[in-house]
mmCIF file of C-alpha atoms in Angstrom:
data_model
loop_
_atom_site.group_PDB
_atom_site.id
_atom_site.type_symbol
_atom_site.label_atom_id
_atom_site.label_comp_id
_atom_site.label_asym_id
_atom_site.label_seq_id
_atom_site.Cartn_x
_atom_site.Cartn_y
_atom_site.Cartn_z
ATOM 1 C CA UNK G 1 28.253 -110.956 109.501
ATOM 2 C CA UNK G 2 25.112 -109.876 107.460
ATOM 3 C CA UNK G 3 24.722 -111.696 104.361
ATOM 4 C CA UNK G 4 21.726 -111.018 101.256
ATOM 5 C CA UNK G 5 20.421 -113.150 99.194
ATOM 6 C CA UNK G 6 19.036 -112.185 95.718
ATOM 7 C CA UNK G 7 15.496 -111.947 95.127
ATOM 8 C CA UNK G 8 14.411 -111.198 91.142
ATOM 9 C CA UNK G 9 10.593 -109.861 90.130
ATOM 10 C CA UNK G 10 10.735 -106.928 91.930
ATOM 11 C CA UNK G 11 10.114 -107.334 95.487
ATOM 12 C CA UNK G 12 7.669 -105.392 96.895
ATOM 13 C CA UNK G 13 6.316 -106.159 100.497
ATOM 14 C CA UNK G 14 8.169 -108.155 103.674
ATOM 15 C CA UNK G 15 6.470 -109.968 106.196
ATOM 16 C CA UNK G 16 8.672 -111.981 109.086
ATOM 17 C CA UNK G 17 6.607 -114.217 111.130
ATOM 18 C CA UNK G 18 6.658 -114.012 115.020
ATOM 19 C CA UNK G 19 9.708 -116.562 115.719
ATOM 20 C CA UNK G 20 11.908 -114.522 113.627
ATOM 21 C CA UNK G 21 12.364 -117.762 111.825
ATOM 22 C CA UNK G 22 11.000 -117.269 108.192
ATOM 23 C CA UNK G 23 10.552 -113.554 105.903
ATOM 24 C CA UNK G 24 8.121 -113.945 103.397
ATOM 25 C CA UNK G 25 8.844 -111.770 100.399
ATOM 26 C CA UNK G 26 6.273 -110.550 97.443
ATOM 27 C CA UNK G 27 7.880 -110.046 94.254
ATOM 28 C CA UNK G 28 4.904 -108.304 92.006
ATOM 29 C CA UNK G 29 6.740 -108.999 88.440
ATOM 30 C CA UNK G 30 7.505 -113.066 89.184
ATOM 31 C CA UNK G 31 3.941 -113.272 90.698
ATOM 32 C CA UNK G 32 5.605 -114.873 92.942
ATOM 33 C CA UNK G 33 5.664 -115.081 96.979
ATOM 34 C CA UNK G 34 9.143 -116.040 98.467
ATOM 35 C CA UNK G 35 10.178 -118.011 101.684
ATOM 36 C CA UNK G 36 13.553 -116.447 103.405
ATOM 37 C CA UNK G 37 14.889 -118.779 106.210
ATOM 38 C CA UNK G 38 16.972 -117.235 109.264
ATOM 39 C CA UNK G 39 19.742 -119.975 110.660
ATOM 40 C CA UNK G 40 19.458 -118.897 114.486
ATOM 41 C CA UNK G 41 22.995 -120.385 115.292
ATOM 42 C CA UNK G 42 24.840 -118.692 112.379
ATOM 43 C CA UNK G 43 22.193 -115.856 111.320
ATOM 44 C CA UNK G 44 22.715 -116.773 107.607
ATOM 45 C CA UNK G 45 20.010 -115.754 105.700
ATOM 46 C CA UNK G 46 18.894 -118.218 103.046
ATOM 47 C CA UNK G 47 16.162 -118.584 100.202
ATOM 48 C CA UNK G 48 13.822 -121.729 101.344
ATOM 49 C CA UNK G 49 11.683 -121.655 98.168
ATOM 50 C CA UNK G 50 8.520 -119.741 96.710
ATOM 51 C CA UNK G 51 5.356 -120.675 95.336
ATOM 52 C CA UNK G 52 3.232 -118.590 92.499
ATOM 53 C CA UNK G 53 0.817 -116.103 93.413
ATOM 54 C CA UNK G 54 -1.925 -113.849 91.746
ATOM 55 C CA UNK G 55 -0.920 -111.113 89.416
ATOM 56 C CA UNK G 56 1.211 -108.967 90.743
ATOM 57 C CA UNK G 57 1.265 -109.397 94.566
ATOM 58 C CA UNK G 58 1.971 -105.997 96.770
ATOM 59 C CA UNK G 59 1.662 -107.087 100.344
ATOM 60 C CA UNK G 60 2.466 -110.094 102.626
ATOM 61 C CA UNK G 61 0.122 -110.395 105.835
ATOM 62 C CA UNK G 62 1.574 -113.208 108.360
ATOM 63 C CA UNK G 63 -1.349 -113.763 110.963
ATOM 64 C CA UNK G 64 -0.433 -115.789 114.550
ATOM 65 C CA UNK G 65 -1.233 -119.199 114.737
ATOM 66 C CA UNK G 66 -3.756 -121.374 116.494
#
């Protein structure tokens, strides 16, 4: 089953790293940037936390790691 969970402020840009583990989700009225976790056993989406941003973020860029 495909669950949601609610994001407020607007979301505006998605970014989902390259495990598939974590979305990362701008929300340009909160200033605020997201963290979405995906459960690989279950698939439950889930909201992991956020942290503040600039004003009014538009994009999420995810870049590989070292």
């Amino acid at each position: 089953a495909i669950n949601t969970v609610a994001l407020t402020g607007n979301p505006s840009a998605i970014a989902v790293e390259a495990s598939n583990r974590y979305a990362f989700v701008a929300s340009s009225n909160d200033n605020a940037l997201s963290t979405l976790q995906l459960d690989s056993t279950s698939g439950q989406l889930s909201f992991a936390g956020s942290v503040a941003t600039g004003v009014s973020p538009v994009a999420v860029l995810v870049a590989p790691g070292p």
